[in-house]
Short mmCIF file of N, CA and C in Angstrom, two decimals:
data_model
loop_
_atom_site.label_atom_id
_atom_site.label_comp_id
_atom_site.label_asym_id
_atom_site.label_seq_id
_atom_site.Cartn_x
_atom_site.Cartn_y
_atom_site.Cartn_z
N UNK A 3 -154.21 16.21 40.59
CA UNK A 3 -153.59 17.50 40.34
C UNK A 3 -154.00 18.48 41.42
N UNK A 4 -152.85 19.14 41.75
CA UNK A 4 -153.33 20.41 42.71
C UNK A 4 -154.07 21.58 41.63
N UNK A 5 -155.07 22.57 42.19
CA UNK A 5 -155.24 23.70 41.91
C UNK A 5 -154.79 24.34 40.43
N UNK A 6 -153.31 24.57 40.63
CA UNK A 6 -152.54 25.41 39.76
C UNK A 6 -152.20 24.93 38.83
N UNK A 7 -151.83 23.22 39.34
CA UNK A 7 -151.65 22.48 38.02
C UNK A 7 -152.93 22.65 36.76
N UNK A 8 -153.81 22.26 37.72
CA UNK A 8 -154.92 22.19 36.97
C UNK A 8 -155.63 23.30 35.89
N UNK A 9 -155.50 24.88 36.96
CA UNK A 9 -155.48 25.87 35.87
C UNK A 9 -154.27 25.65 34.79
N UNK A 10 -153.76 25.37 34.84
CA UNK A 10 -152.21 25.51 33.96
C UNK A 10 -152.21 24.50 32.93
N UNK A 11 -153.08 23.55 32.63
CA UNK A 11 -153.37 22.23 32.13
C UNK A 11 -153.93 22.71 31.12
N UNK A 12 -153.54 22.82 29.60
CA UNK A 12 -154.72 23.19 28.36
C UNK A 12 -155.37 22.34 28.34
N UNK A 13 -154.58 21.04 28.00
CA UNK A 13 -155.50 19.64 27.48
C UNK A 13 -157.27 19.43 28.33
N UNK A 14 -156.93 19.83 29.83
CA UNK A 14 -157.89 19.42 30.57
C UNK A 14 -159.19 21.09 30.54
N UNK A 15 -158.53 22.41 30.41
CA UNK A 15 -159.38 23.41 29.70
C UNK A 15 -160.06 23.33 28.12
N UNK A 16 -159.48 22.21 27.57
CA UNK A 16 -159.92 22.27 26.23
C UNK A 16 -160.67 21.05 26.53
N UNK A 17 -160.84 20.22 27.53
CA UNK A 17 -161.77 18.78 27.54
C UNK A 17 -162.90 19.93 28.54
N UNK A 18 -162.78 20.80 28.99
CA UNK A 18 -164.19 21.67 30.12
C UNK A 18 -164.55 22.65 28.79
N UNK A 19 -164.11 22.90 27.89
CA UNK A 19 -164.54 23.65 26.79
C UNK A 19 -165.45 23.20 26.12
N UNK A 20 -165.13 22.00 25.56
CA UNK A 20 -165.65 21.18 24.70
C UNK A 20 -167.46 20.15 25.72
N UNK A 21 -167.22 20.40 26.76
CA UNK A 21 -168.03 19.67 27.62
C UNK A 21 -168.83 21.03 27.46
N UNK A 22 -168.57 22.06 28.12
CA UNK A 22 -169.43 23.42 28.25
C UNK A 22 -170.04 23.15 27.21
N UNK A 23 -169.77 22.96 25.53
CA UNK A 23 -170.18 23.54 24.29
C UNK A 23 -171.33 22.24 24.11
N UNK A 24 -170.61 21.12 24.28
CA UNK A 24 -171.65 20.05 24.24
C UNK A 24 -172.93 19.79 24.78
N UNK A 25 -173.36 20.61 26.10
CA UNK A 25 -174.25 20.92 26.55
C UNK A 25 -175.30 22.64 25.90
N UNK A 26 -174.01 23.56 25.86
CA UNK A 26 -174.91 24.44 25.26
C UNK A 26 -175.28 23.97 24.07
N UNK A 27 -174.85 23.49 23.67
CA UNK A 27 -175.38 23.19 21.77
C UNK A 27 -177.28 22.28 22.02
N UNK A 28 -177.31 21.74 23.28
CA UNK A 28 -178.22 21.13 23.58
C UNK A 28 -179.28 22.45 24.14
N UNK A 29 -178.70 23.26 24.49
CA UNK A 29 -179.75 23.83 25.05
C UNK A 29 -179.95 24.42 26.48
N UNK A 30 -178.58 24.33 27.33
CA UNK A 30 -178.49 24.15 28.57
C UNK A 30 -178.21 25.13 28.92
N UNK A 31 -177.86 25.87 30.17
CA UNK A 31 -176.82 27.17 30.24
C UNK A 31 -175.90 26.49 31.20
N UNK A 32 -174.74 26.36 30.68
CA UNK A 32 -174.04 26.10 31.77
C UNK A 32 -172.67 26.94 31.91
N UNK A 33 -171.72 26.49 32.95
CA UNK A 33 -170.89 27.69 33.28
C UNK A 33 -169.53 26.84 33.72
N UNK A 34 -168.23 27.06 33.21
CA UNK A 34 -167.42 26.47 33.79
C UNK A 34 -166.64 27.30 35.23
N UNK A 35 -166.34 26.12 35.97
CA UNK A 35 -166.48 26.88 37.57
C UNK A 35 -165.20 26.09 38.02
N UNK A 36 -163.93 25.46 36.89
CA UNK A 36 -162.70 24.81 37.21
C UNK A 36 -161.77 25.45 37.79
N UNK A 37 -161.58 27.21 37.37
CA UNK A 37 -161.33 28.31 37.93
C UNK A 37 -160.98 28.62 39.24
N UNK A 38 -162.12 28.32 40.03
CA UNK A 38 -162.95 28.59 41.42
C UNK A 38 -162.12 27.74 42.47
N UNK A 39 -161.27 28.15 43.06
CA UNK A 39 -161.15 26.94 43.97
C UNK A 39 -162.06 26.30 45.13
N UNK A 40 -163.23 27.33 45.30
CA UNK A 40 -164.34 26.85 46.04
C UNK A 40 -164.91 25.59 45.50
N UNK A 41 -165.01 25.51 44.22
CA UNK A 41 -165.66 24.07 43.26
C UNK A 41 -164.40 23.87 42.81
N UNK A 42 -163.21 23.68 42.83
CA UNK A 42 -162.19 22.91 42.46
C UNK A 42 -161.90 21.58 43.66
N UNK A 43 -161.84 22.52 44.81
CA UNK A 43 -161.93 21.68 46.18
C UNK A 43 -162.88 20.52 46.12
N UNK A 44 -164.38 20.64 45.73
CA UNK A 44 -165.47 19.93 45.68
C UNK A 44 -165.46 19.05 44.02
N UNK A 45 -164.18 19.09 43.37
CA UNK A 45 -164.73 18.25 42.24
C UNK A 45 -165.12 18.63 41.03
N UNK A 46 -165.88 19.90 40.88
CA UNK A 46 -166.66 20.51 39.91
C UNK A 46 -165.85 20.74 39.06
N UNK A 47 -165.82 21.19 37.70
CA UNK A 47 -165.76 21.59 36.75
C UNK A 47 -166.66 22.57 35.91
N UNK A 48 -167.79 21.99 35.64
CA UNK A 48 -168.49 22.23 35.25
C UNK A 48 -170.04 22.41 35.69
N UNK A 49 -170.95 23.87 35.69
CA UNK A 49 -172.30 23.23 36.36
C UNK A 49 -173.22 23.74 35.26
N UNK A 50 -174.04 22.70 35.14
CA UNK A 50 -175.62 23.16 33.86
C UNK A 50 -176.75 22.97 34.45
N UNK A 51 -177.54 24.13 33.58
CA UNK A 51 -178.85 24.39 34.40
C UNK A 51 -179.75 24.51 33.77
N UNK A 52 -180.88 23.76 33.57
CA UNK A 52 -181.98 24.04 33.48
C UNK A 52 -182.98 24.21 33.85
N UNK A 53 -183.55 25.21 34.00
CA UNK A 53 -184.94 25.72 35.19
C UNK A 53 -184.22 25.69 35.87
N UNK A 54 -185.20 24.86 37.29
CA UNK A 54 -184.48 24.68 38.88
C UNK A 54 -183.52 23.55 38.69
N UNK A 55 -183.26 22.96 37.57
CA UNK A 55 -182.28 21.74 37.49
C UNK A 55 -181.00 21.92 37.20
N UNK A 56 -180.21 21.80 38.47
CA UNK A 56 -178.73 22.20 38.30
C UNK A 56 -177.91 20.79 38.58
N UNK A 57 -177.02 20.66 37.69
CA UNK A 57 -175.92 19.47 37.95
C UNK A 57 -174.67 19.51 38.04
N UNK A 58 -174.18 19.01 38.73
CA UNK A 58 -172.24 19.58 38.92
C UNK A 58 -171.89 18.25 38.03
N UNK A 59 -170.55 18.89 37.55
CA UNK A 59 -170.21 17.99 36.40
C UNK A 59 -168.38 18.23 36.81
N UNK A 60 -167.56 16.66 36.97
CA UNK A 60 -166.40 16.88 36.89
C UNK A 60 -166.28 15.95 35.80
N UNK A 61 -164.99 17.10 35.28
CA UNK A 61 -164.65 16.54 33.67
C UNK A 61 -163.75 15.86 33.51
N UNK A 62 -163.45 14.53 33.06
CA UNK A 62 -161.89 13.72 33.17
C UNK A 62 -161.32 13.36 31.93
N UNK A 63 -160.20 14.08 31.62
CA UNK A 63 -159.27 14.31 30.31
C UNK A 63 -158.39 13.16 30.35
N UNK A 64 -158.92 12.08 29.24
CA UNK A 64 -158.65 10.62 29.46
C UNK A 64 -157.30 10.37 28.16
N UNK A 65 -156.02 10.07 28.74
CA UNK A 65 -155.56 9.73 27.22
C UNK A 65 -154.85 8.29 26.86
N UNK A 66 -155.75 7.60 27.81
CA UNK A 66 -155.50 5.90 27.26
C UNK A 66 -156.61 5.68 27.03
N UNK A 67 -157.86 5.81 27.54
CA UNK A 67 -159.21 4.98 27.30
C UNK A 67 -159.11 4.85 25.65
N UNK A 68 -158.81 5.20 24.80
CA UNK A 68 -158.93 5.02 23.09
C UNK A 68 -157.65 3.90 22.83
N UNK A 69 -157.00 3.34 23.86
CA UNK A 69 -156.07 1.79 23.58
C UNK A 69 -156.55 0.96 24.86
N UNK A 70 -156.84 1.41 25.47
CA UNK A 70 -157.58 0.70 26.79
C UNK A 70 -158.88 0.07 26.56
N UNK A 71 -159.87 0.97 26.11
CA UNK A 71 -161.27 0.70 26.87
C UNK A 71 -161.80 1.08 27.84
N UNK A 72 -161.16 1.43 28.65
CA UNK A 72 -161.51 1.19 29.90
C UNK A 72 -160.98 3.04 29.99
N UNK A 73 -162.05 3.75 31.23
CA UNK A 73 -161.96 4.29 32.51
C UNK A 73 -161.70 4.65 33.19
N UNK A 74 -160.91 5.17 34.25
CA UNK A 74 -160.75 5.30 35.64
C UNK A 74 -161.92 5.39 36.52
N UNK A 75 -161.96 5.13 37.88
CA UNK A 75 -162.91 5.62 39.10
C UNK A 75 -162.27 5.14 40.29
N UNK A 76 -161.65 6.52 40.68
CA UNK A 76 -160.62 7.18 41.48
C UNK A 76 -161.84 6.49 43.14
N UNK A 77 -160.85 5.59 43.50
CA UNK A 77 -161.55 4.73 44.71
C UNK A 77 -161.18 6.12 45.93
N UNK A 78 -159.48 6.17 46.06
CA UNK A 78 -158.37 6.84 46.77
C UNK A 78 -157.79 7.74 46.14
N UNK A 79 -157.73 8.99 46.90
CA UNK A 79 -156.95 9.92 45.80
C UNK A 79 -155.46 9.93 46.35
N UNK A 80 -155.44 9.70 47.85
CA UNK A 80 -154.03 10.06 48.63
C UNK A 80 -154.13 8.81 49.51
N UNK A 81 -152.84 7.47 49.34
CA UNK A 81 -152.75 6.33 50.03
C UNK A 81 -151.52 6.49 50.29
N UNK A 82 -151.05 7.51 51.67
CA UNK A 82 -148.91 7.61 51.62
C UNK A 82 -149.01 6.57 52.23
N UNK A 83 -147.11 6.69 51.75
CA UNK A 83 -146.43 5.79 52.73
C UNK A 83 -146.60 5.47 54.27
N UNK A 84 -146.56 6.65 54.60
CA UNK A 84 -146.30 7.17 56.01
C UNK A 84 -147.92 7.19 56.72
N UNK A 85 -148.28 6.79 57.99
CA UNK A 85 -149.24 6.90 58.69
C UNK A 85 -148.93 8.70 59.18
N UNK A 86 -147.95 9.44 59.01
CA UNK A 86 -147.86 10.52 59.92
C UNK A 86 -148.86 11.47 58.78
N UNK A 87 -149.14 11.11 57.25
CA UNK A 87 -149.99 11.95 56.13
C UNK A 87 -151.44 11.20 56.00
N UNK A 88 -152.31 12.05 55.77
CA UNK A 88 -153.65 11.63 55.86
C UNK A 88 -153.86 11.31 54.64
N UNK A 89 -155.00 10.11 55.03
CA UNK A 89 -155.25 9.44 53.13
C UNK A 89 -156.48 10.45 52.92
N UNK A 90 -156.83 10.26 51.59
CA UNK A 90 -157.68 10.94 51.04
C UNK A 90 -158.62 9.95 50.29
N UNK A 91 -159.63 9.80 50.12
CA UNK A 91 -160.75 9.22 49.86
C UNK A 91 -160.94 9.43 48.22
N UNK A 92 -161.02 8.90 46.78
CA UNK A 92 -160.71 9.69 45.78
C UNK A 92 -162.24 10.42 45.08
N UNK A 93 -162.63 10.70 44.03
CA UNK A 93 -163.91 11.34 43.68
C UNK A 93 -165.17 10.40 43.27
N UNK A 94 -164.90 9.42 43.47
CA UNK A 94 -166.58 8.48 43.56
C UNK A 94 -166.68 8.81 44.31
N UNK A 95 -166.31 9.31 45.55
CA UNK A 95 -167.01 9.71 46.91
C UNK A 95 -167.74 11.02 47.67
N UNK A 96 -167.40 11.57 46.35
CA UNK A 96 -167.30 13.63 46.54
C UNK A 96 -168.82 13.34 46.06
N UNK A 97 -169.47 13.75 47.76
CA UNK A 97 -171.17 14.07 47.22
C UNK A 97 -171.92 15.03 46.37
N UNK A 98 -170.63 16.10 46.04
CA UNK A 98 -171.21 17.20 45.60
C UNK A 98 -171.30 16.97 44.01
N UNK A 99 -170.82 15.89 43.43
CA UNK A 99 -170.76 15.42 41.94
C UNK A 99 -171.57 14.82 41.65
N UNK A 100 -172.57 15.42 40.40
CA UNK A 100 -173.46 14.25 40.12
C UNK A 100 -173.39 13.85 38.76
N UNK A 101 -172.23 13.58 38.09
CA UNK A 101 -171.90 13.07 36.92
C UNK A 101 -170.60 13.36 36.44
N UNK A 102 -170.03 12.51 36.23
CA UNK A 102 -168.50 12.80 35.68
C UNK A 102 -168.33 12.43 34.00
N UNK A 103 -168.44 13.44 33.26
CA UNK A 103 -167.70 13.23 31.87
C UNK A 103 -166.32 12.98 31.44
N UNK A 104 -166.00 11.80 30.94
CA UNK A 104 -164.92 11.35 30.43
C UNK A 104 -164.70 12.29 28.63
N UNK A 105 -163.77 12.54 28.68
CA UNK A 105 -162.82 13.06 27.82
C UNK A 105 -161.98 12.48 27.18
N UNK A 106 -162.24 11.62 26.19
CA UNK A 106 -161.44 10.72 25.34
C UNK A 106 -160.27 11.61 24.52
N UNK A 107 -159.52 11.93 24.49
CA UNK A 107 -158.23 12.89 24.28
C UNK A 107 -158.21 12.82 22.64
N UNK A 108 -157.51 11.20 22.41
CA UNK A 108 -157.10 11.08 21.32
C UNK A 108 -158.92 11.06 20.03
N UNK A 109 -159.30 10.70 20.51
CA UNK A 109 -161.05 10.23 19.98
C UNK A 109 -161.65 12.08 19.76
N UNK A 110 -161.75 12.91 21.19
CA UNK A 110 -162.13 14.16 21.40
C UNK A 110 -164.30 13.52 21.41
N UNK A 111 -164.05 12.08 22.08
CA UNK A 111 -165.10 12.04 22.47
C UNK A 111 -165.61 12.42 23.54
N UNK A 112 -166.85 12.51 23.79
CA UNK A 112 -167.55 12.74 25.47
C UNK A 112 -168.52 11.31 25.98
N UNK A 113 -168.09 11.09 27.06
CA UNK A 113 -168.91 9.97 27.65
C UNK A 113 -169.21 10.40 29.05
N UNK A 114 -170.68 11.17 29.28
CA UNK A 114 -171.35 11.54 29.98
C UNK A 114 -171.96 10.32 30.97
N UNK A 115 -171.71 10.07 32.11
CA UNK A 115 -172.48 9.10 33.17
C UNK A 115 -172.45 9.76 34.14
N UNK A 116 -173.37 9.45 35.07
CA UNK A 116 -174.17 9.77 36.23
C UNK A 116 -173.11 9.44 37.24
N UNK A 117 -172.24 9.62 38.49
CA UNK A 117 -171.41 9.00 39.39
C UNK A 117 -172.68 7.64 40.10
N UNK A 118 -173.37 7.95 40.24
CA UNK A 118 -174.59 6.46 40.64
C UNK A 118 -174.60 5.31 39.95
N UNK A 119 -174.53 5.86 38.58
CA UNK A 119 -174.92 4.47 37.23
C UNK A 119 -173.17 4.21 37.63
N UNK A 120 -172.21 4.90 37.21
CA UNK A 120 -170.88 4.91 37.33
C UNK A 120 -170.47 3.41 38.09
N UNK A 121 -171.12 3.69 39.75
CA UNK A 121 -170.83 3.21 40.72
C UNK A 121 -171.40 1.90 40.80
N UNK A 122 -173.16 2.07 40.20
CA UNK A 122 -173.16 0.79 40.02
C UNK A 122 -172.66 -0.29 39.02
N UNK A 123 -172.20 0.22 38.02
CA UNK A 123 -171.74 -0.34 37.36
C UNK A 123 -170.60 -0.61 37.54
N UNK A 124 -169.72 0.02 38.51
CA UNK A 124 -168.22 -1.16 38.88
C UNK A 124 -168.61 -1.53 40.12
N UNK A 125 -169.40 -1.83 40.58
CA UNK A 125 -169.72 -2.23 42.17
C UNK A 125 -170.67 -3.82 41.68
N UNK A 126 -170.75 -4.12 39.94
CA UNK A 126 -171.62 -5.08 39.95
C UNK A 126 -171.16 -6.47 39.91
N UNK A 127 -169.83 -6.32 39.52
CA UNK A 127 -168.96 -7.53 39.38
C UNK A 127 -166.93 -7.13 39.96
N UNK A 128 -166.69 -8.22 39.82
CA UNK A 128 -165.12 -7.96 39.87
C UNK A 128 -164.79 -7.25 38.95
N UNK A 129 -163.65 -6.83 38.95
CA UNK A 129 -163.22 -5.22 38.26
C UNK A 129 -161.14 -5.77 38.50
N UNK A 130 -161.07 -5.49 37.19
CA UNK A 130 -159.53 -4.79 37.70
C UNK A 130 -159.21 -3.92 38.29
N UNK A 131 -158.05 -3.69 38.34
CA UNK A 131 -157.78 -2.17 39.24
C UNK A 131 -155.86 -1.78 39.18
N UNK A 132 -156.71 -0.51 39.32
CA UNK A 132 -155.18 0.40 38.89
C UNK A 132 -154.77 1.21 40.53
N UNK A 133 -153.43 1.49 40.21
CA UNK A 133 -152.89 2.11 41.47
C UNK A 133 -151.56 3.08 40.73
N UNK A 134 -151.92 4.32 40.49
CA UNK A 134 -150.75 5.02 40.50
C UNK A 134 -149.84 5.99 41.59
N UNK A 135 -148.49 5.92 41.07
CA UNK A 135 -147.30 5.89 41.94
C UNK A 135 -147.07 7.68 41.73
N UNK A 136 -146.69 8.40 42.87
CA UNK A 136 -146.51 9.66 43.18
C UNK A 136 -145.24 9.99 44.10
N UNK A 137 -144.95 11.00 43.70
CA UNK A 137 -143.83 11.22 44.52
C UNK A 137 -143.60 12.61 45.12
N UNK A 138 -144.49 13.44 44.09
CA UNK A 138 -144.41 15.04 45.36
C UNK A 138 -145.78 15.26 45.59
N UNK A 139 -146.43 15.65 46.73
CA UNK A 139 -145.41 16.34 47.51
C UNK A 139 -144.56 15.29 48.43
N UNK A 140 -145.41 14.32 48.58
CA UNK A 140 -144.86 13.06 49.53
C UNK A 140 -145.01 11.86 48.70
N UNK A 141 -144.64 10.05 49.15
CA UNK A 141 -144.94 9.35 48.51
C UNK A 141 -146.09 9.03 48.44
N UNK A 142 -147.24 8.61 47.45
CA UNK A 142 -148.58 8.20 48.07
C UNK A 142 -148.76 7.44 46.29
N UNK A 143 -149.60 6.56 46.63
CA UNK A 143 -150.59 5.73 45.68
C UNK A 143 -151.62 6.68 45.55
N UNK A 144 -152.43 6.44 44.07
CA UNK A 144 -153.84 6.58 44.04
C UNK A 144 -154.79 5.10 43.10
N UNK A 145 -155.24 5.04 44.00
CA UNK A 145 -156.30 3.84 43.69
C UNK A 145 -157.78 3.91 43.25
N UNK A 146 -157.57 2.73 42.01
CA UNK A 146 -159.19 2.87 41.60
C UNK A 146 -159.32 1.57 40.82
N UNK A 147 -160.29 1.38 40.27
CA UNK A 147 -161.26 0.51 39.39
C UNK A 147 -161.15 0.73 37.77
N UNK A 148 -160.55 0.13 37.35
CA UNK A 148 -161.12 0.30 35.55
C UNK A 148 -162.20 -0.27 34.96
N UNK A 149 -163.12 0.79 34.79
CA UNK A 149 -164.29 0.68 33.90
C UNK A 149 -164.16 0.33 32.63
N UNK A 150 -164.71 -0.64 31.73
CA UNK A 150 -164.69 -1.07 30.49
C UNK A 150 -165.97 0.43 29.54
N UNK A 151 -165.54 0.79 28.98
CA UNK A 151 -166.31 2.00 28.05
C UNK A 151 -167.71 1.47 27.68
N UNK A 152 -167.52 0.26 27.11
CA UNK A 152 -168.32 -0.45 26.47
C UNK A 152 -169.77 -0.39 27.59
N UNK A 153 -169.78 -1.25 29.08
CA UNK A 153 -170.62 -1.26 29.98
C UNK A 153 -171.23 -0.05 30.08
N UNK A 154 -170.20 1.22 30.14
CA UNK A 154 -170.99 3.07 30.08
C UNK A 154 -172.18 2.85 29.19
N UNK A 155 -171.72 2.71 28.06
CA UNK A 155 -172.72 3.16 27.05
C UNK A 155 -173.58 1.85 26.86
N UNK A 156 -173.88 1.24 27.25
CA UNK A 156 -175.07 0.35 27.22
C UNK A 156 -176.22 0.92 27.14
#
């Protein structure tokens, strides 16, 4: 999603709501920063803090994982057609993230992992994999890995 989409998205403000609350209820202070296009650019969503311990958190508003099982982990975000458009690398790779919460839609669960544990855990075996089809602004794929839910929460 671009920017605007993204402000404009309830489903995905009500999955950074519910993430914010899940942490304050713990005790945390945290702040949603989806708003910002300075941390929209970088991934963020969400950042919590305790003491000197701050963590950027992008939030992913999931609405198959509850018939799936499984995940996303966005390998490629932009694969065009055309060599004349630049690919884009997708958010396992954004250093500035250090944990991505999944957002089970239909469930209104949270599944909190680390992008490290994330990574090692589809980097440990063969993996299926997904590729979705786009068409504006240009043609392009986005590619990734489906995570089984089950392996997360081990």
């Amino acid at each position: 999603h671009n920017f605007q989409e993204q402000l404009n998205n309830p489903n995905q403000k009500e999955a950074n709501n519910r993430v914010l609350r899940y942490w304050q209820d713990q005790g945390y202070e945290c702040r949603d920063v989806s708003e910002n296009p300075e941390y929209f650019a970088k991934g963020i969503d969400i950042v919590r803090m305790l003491g000197d311990d701050i963590t950027n958190i992008d939030v992913k508003c999931d609405f198959q994982a509850h018939r799936t099982g499984n995940v996303p982990l966005e390998l490629a975000e932009i694969m065009p057609e055309s060599n004349e458009h630049k690919r884009k690398v997708g958010w396992a790779y954004k250093n500035s993230i250090a944990e991505i919460h999944y957002f089970i839609w239909e469930t209104k669960q949270i599944i909190p992992v680390s992008l490290k544990k994330l990574k090692e855990i589809a980097y440990s075996r063969e993996r299926r994999a997904y590729a979705s089809w786009h068409t504006k602004p240009i043609k392009y794929f986005t590619i990734g890995l489906l995570i089984p839910i089950v392996e997360i929460l081990k």
